[in-house]
Coordinates of C-alpha atoms and ligand atoms in Angstrom, one line a residue:
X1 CA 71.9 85.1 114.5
X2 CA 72.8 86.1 111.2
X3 CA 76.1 84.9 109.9
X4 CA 78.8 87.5 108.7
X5 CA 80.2 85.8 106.0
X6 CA 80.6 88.7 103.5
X7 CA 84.0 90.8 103.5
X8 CA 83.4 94.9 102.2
X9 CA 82.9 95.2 98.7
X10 CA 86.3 95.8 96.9
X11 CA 88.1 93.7 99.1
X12 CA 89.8 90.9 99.1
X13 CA 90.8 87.6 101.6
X14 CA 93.6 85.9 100.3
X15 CA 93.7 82.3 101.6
X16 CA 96.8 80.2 101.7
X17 CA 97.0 78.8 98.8
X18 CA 96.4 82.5 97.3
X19 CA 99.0 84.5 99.6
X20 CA 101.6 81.6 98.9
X21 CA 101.2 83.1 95.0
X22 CA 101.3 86.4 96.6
X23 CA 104.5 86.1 98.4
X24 CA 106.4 84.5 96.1
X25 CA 105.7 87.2 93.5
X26 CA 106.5 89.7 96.2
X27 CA 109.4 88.2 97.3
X28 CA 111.0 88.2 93.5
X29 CA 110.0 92.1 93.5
X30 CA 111.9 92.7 96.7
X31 CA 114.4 90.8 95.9
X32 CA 114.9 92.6 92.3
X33 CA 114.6 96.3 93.8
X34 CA 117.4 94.5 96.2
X35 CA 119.9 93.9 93.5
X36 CA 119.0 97.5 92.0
X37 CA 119.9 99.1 95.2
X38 CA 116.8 99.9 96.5
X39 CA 115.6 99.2 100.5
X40 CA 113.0 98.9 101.7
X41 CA 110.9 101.6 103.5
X42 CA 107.7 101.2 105.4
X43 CA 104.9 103.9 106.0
X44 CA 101.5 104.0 108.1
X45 CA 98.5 103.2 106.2
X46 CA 96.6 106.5 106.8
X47 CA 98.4 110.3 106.4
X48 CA 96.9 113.1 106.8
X49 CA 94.6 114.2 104.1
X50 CA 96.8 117.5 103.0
X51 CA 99.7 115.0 102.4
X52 CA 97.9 113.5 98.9
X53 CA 95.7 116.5 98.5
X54 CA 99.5 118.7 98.1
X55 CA 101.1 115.7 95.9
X56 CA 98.4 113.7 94.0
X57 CA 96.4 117.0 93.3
X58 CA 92.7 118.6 94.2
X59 CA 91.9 117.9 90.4
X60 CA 92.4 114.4 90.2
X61 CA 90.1 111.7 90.4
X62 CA 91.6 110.0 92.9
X63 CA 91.5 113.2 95.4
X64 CA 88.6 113.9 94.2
X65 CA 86.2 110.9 94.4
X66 CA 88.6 107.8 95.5
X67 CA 90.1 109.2 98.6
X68 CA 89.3 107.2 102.2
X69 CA 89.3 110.0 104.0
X70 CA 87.4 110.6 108.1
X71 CA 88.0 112.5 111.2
X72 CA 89.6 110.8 113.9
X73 CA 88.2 111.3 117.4
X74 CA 89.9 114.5 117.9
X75 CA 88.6 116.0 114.4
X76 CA 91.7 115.6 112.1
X77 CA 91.7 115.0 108.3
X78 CA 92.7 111.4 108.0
X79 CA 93.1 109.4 104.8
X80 CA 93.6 106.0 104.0
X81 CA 96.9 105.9 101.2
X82 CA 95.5 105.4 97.9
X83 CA 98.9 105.3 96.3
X84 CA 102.5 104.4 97.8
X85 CA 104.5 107.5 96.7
X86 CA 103.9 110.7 98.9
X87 CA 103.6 108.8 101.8
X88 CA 107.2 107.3 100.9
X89 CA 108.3 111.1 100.1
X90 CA 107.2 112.9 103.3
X91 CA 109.1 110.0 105.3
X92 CA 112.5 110.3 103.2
X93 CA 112.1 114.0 104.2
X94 CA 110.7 114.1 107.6
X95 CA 114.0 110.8 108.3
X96 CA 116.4 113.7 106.4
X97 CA 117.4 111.0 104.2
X98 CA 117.4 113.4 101.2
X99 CA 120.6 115.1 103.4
X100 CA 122.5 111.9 102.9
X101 CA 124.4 110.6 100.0
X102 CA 122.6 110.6 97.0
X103 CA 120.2 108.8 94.9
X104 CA 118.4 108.1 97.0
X105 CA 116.5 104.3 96.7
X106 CA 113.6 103.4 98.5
X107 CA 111.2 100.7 97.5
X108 CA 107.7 98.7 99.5
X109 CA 105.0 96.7 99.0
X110 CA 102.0 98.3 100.7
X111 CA 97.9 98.6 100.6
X112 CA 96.2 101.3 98.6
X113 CA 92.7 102.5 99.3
X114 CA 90.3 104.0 96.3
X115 CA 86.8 104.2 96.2
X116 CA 86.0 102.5 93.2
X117 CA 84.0 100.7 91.3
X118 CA 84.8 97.2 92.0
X119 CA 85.3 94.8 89.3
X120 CA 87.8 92.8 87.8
X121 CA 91.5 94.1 88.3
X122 CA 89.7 97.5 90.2
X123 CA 89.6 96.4 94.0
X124 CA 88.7 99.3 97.3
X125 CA 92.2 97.7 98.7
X126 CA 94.6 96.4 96.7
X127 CA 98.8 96.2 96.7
X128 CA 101.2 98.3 95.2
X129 CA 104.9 97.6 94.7
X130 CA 106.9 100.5 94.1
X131 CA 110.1 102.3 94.1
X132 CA 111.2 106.0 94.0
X133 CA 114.7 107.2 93.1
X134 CA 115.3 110.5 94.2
X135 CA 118.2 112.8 93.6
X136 CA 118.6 111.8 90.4
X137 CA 118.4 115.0 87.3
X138 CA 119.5 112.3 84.1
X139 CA 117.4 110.0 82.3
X140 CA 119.6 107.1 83.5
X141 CA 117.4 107.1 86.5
X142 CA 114.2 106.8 84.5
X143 CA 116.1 104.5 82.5
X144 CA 117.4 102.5 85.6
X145 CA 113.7 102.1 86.6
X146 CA 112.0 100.7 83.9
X147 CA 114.2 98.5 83.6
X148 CA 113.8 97.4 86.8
X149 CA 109.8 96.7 86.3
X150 CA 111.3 95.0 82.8
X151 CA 113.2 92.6 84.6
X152 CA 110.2 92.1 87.2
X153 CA 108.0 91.3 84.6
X154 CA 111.3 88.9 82.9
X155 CA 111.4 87.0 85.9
X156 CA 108.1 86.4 86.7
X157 CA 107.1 84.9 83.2
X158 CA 104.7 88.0 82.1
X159 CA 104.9 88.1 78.6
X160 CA 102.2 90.1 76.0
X161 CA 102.6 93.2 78.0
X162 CA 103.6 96.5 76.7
X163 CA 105.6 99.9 77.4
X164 CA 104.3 103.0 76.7
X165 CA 106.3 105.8 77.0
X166 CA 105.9 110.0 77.1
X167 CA 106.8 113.0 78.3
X168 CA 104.3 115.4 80.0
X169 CA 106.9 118.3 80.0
X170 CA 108.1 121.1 82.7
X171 CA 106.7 123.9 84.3
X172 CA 108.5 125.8 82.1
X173 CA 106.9 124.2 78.6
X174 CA 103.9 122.9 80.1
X175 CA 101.7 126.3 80.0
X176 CA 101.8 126.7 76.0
X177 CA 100.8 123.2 76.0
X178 CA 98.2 123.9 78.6
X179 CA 96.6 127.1 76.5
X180 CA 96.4 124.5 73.4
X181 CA 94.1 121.9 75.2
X182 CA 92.0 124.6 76.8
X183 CA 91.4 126.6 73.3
X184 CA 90.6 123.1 72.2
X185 CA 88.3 121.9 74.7
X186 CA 86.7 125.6 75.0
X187 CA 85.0 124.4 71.1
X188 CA 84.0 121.3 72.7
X189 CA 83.1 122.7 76.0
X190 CA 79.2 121.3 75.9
X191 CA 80.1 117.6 75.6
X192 CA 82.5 117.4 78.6
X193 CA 81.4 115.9 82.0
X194 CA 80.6 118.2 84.6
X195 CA 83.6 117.3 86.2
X196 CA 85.8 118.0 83.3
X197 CA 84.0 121.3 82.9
X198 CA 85.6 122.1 86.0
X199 CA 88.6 121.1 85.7
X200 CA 89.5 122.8 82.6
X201 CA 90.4 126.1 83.5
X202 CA 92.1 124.5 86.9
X203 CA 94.0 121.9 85.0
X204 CA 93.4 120.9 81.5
X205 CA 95.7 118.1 81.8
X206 CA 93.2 116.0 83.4
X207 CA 91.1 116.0 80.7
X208 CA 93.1 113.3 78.4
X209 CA 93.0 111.1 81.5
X210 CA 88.8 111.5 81.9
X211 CA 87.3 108.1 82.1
X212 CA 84.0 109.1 80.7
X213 CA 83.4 107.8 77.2
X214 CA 82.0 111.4 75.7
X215 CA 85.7 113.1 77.2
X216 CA 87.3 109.8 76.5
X217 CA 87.1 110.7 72.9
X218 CA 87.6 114.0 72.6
X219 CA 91.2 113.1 73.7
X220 CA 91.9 111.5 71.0
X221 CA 91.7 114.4 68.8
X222 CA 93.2 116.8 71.3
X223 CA 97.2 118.8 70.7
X224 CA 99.7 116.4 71.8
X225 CA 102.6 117.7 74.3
X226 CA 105.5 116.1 72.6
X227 CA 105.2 118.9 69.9
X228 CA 105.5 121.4 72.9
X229 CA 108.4 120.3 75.0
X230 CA 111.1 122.3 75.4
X231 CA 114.5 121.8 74.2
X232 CA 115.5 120.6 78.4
X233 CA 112.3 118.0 78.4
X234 CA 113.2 117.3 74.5
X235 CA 116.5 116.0 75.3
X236 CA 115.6 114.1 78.6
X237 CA 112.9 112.4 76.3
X238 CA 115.7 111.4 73.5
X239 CA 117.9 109.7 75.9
X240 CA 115.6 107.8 77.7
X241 CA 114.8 106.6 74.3
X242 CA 118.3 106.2 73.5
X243 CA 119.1 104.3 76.8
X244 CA 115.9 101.7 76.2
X245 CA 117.1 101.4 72.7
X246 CA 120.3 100.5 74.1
X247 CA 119.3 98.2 76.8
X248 CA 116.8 96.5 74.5
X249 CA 113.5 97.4 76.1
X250 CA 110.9 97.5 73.4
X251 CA 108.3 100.4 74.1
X252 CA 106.0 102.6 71.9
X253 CA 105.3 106.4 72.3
X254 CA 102.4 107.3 73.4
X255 CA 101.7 111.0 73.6
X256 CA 98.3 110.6 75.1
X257 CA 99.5 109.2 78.3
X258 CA 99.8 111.6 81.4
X259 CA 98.9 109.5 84.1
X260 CA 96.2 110.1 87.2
X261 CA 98.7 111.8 89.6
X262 CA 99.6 115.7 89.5
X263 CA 103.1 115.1 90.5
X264 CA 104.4 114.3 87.5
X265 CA 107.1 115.9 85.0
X266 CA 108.6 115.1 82.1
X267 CA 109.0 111.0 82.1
X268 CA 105.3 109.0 82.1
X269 CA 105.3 105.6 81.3
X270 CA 102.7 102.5 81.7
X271 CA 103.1 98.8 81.0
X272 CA 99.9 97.6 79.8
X273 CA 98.3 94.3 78.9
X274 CA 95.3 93.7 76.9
X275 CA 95.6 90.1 78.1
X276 CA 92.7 90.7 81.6
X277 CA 90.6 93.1 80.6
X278 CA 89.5 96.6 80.7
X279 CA 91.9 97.2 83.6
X280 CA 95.1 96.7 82.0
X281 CA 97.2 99.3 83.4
X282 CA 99.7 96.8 85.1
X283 CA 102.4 99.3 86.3
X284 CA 102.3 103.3 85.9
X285 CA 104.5 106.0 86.9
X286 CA 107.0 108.5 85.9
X287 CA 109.4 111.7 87.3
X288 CA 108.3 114.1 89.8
X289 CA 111.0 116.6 89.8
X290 CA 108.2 119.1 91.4
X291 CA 107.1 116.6 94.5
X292 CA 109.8 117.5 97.2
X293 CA 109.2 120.8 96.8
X294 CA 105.0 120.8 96.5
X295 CA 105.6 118.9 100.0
X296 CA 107.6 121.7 101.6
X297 CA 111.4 120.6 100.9
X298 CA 113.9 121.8 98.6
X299 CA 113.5 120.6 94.6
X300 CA 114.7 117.4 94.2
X301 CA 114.5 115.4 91.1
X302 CA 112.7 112.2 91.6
X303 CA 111.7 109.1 89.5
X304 CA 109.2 106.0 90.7
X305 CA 106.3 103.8 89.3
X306 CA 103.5 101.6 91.3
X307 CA 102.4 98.4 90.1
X308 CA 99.9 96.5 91.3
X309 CA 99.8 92.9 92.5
X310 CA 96.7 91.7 91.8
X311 CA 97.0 93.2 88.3
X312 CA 100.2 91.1 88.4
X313 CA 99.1 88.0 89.1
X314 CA 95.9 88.1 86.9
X315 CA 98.3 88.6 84.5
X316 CA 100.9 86.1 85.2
X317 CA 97.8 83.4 84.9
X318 CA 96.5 84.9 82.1
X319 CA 100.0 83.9 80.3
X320 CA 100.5 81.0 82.3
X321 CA 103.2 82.2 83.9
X322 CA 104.8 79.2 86.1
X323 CA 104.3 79.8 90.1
X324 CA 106.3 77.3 92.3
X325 CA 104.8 74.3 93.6
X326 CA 103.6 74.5 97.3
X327 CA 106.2 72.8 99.4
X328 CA 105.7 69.8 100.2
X329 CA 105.3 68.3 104.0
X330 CA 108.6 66.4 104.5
X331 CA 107.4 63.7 106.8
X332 CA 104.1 62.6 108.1
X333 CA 104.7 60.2 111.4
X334 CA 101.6 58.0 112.2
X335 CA 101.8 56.9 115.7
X336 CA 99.5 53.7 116.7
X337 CA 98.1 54.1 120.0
X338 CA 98.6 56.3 123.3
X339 CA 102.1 55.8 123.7
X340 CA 102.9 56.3 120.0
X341 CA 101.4 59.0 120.5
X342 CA 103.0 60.7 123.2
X343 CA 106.3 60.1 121.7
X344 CA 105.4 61.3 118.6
X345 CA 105.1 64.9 120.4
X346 CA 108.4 64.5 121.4
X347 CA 109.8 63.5 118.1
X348 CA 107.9 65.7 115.3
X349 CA 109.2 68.8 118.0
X350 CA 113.0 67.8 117.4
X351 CA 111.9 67.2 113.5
X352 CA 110.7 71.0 113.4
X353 CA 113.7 72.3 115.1
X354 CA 116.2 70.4 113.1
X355 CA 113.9 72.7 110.3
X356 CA 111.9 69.9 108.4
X357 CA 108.2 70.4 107.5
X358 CA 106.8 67.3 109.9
X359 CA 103.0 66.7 110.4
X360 CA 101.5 63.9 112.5
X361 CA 98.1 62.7 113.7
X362 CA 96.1 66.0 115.4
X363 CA 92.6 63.9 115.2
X364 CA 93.0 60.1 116.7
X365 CA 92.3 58.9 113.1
X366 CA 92.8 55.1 112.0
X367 CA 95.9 53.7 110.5
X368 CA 94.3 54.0 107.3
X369 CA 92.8 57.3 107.5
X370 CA 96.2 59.0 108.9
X371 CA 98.0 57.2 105.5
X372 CA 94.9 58.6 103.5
X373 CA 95.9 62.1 105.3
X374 CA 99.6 61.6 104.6
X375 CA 98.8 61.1 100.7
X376 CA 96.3 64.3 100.7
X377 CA 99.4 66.8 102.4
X378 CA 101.7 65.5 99.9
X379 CA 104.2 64.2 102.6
X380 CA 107.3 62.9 101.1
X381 CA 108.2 59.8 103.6
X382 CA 105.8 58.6 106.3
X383 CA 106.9 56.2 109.3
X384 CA 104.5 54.7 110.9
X385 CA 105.4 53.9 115.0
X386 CA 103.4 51.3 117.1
X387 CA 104.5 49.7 120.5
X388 CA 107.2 47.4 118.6
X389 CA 108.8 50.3 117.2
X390 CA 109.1 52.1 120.0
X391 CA 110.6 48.8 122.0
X392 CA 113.1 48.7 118.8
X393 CA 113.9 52.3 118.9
X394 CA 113.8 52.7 115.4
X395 CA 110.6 52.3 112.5
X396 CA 110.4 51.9 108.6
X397 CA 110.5 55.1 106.5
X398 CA 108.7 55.0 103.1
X399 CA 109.4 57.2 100.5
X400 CA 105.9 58.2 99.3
X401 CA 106.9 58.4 96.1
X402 CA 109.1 55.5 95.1
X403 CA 107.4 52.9 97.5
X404 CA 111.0 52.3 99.2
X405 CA 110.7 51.5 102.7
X406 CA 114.4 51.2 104.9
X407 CA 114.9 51.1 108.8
X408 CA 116.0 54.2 110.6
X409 CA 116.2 54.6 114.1
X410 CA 114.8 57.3 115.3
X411 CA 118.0 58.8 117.0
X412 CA 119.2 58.5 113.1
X413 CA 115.8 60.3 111.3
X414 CA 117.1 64.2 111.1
X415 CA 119.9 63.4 110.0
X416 CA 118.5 60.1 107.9
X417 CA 116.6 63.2 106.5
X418 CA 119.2 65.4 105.7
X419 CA 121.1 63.5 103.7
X420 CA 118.0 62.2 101.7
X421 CA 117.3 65.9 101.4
X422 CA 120.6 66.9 100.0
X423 CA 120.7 64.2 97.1
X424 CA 117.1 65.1 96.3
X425 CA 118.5 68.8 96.1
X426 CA 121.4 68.4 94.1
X427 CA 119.0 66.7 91.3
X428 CA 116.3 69.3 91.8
X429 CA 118.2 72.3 91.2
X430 CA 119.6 71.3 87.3
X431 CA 115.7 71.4 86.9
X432 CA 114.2 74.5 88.4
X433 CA 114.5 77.4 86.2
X434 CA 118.3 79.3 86.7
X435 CA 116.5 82.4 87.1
X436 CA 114.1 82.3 90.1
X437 CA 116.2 79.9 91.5
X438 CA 119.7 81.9 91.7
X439 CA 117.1 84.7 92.8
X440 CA 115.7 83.3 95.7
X441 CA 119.3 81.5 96.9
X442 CA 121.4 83.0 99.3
Ligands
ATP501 P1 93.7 103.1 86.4 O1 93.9 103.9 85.1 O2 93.6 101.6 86.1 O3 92.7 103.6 87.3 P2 95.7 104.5 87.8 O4 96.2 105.4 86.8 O5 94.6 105.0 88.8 O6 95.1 103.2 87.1 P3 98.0 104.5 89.5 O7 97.5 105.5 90.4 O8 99.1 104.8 88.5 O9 96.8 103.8 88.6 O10 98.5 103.2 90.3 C1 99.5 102.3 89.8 C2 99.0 100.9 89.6 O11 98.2 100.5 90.7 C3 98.1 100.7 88.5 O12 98.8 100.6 87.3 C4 97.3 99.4 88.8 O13 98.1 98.3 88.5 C5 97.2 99.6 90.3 N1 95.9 100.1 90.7 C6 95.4 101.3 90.7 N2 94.2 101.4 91.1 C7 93.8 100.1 91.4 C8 92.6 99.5 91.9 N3 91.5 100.2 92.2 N4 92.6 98.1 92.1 C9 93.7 97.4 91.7 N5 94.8 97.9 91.3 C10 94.9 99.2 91.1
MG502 MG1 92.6 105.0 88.8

């Protein structure tokens, strides 16, 4: 028979040595959006269609060529998420937690579906962390935000990534810009793509964020918004600038930027690196005053950004960003024989509920093969127990690292552990680095 050996194209198996990178990085995220005061929520995979067809938009490229969508058995519209926010929207609502006290802050890690290309950094599943503050009218919230991804990036060791900053405007200013790019595009109407042509009397907007090279270009010629705002989107746009000025977050303006989602107003940003890539796009997002409302609720203000993982950690080993070592197995016993053995069972069980990482023979391998084992699982002691250590009740412990063998009975080896494992903390900690490791206490 033939073997199956090949996951979907797009995908990708993370094995343990991967995931262990993966949930490190996601456990500093969490443990960031913690501190900021955001918790967590979780959401099903799949929504119906209408959800992201109302909030993403029916003129964007992800509605309209990325989307998973299929009919379950009793003909509904079903859709895999493609992206974390509406499905985190329509649950604050449909929970009423937009009737409590306000902002409210709601953060996940989830999987995204698009049907795309696959290549480096573009994946058909992939991970977004993300957070949405909702409630919130000021630019403190936009402000609060970014600086939360700032201090995600901080953390994590990125470096040679960049903010880009812009406003996309209101319903209120947004038409005049609107009539600009269309009278624009109208004198360039023969180059755009077919989709583009479409899409510019629905939404011209879309236009500056066509991927195909011929449309690509004409955007860089096209009106700009900022000279369009008005004086409401003007001012929020100032003091978010003011507040990253203050708060010394380096960004650039960028008024070409209006991100792949419908939902937004005023506030896009993107933190991009040019260090993996054509798909440098690390982290995007923005305000959405116009979301609760598009979904059925009453306006709320709303601010948010996704990033994604993978993106994340191509980028983190593009700049060498440290990850932590594996852990390492605490103590590998080697029993010698049947008996050995037996008791071995009994000991490595009370080892694992005293909480140490304990390993022992699985395979009825040789002395020197089990030592050879103990070296390749990085074990930090090994004991080795044959007949005349189990008549003495007690066996030698070797540090694996030092060569130092002493005598511990094994009555005495948890707590023989323990101790060894609190003087080896005590000089670890002056040398892990203060941030991660006053992160990850507690
Ligand atoms: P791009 O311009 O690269 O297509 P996007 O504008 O579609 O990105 P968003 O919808 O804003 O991206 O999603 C937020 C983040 O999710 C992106 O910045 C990126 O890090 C990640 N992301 C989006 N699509 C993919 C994908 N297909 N594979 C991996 N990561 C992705
Ligand atoms: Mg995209």
């Amino acid at each position: 028979m033939a073997l199956i050996t090949k996951a979907p194209r797009g995908t990708q198996d993370f094995v343990p040595a991967e995931s262990a990178k993966m949930r490190y990085i996601e456990g500093v995220l969490m443990k960031i959006a913690e501190k900021y005061g955001f918790g967590e929520i979780r959401t099903p995979s799949f929504e119906h269609t209408e959800l992201f067809v109302r909030s993403v938009g029916d003129t964007t490229d992800v509605v309209q060529k990325e989307m998973y969508t299929f009919e379950d058995k009793k003909g509904r519209s079903i859709t895999l998420k493609p992206e974390g926010t509406a499905g985190a929207v329509r649950a604050a609502m449909e929970h009423g937690l937009l009737a409590e006290a306000l902002p409210l802050k709601l953060s996940y890690i989830t999987p995204c579906f698009r049907y795309e290309k696959a290549q480096a950094g573009r994946y058909r599943e992939f991970h977004q962390f993300g957070v949405e503050l909702l409630g919130a009218q000021s630019s403190a919230a936009d402000a609060e935000v970014i600086g939360l991804v700032n201090q995600c990036l901080t953390t994590l060791g990125v470096e040679s990534i960049r903010l880009f900053i812009n406003s996309i405007g209101c319903p209120n200013c947004r038409p005049g810009y609107q009539k600009a790019l269309r009278e624009y595009y109208q004198a360039h109407y023969d180059d755009l793509c077919p989709t583009c042509k479409d899409r510019l009397e629905r939404n011209p907007l879309r236009l500056l964020d066509c991927k195909e090279e011929k449309c690509h270009a004409l955007a860089e010629h096209a009106p700009v918004i900022l000279d369009y705002l008005c004086e409401e989107c003007q001012q929020h746009f100032d003091t978010l600038k003011a507040r990253l000025d203050s708060m010394g977050i380096p960004y650039e303006v960028d008024p070409y930027i209006v991100r792949g989602l419908d939902y937004y107003t005023k506030t896009v940003f993107e933190f991009k690196t040019e260090t993996i890539g054509a798909q440098g796009t690390v982290c995007g997002g923005g305000r959405y005053d116009g979301l609760v409302e598009m979904l059925g609720g009453q306006k709320q203000p709303a601010v948010g950004f996704g990033m994604g993982l993978e993106r994340l950690a191509l980028v983190m080993e593009a700049c060498g960003a440290l990850l932590p070592e594996q852990p390492r197995c605490d103590i590998c016993l080697v029993p010698l024989g049947e008996k050995a053995s037996v008791y071995c069972s009994a000991l490595i069980q009370r080892l694992r509920e005293e909480g140490f990482a304990a390993e022992s023979d699985l395979m009825g391998r040789s002395l020197k093969a089990q030592l050879k084992y103990a070296n390749k699982i990085a074990a930090r002691y090994t004991m080795v127990i044959g007949d005349a250590e189990l008549e003495a009740g007690s066996a030698r412990l070797k540090d694996m690292d030092s060569g130092a063998e002493a005598e511990v009975a094994f009555a005495r080896l948890a707590a023989e552990l323990t101790s060894r494992e609190a003087d080896r903390l005590c000089q670890g900690i002056a040398q892990t680095g203060p941030d991660v490791a006053g992160l990850l206490k507690e």
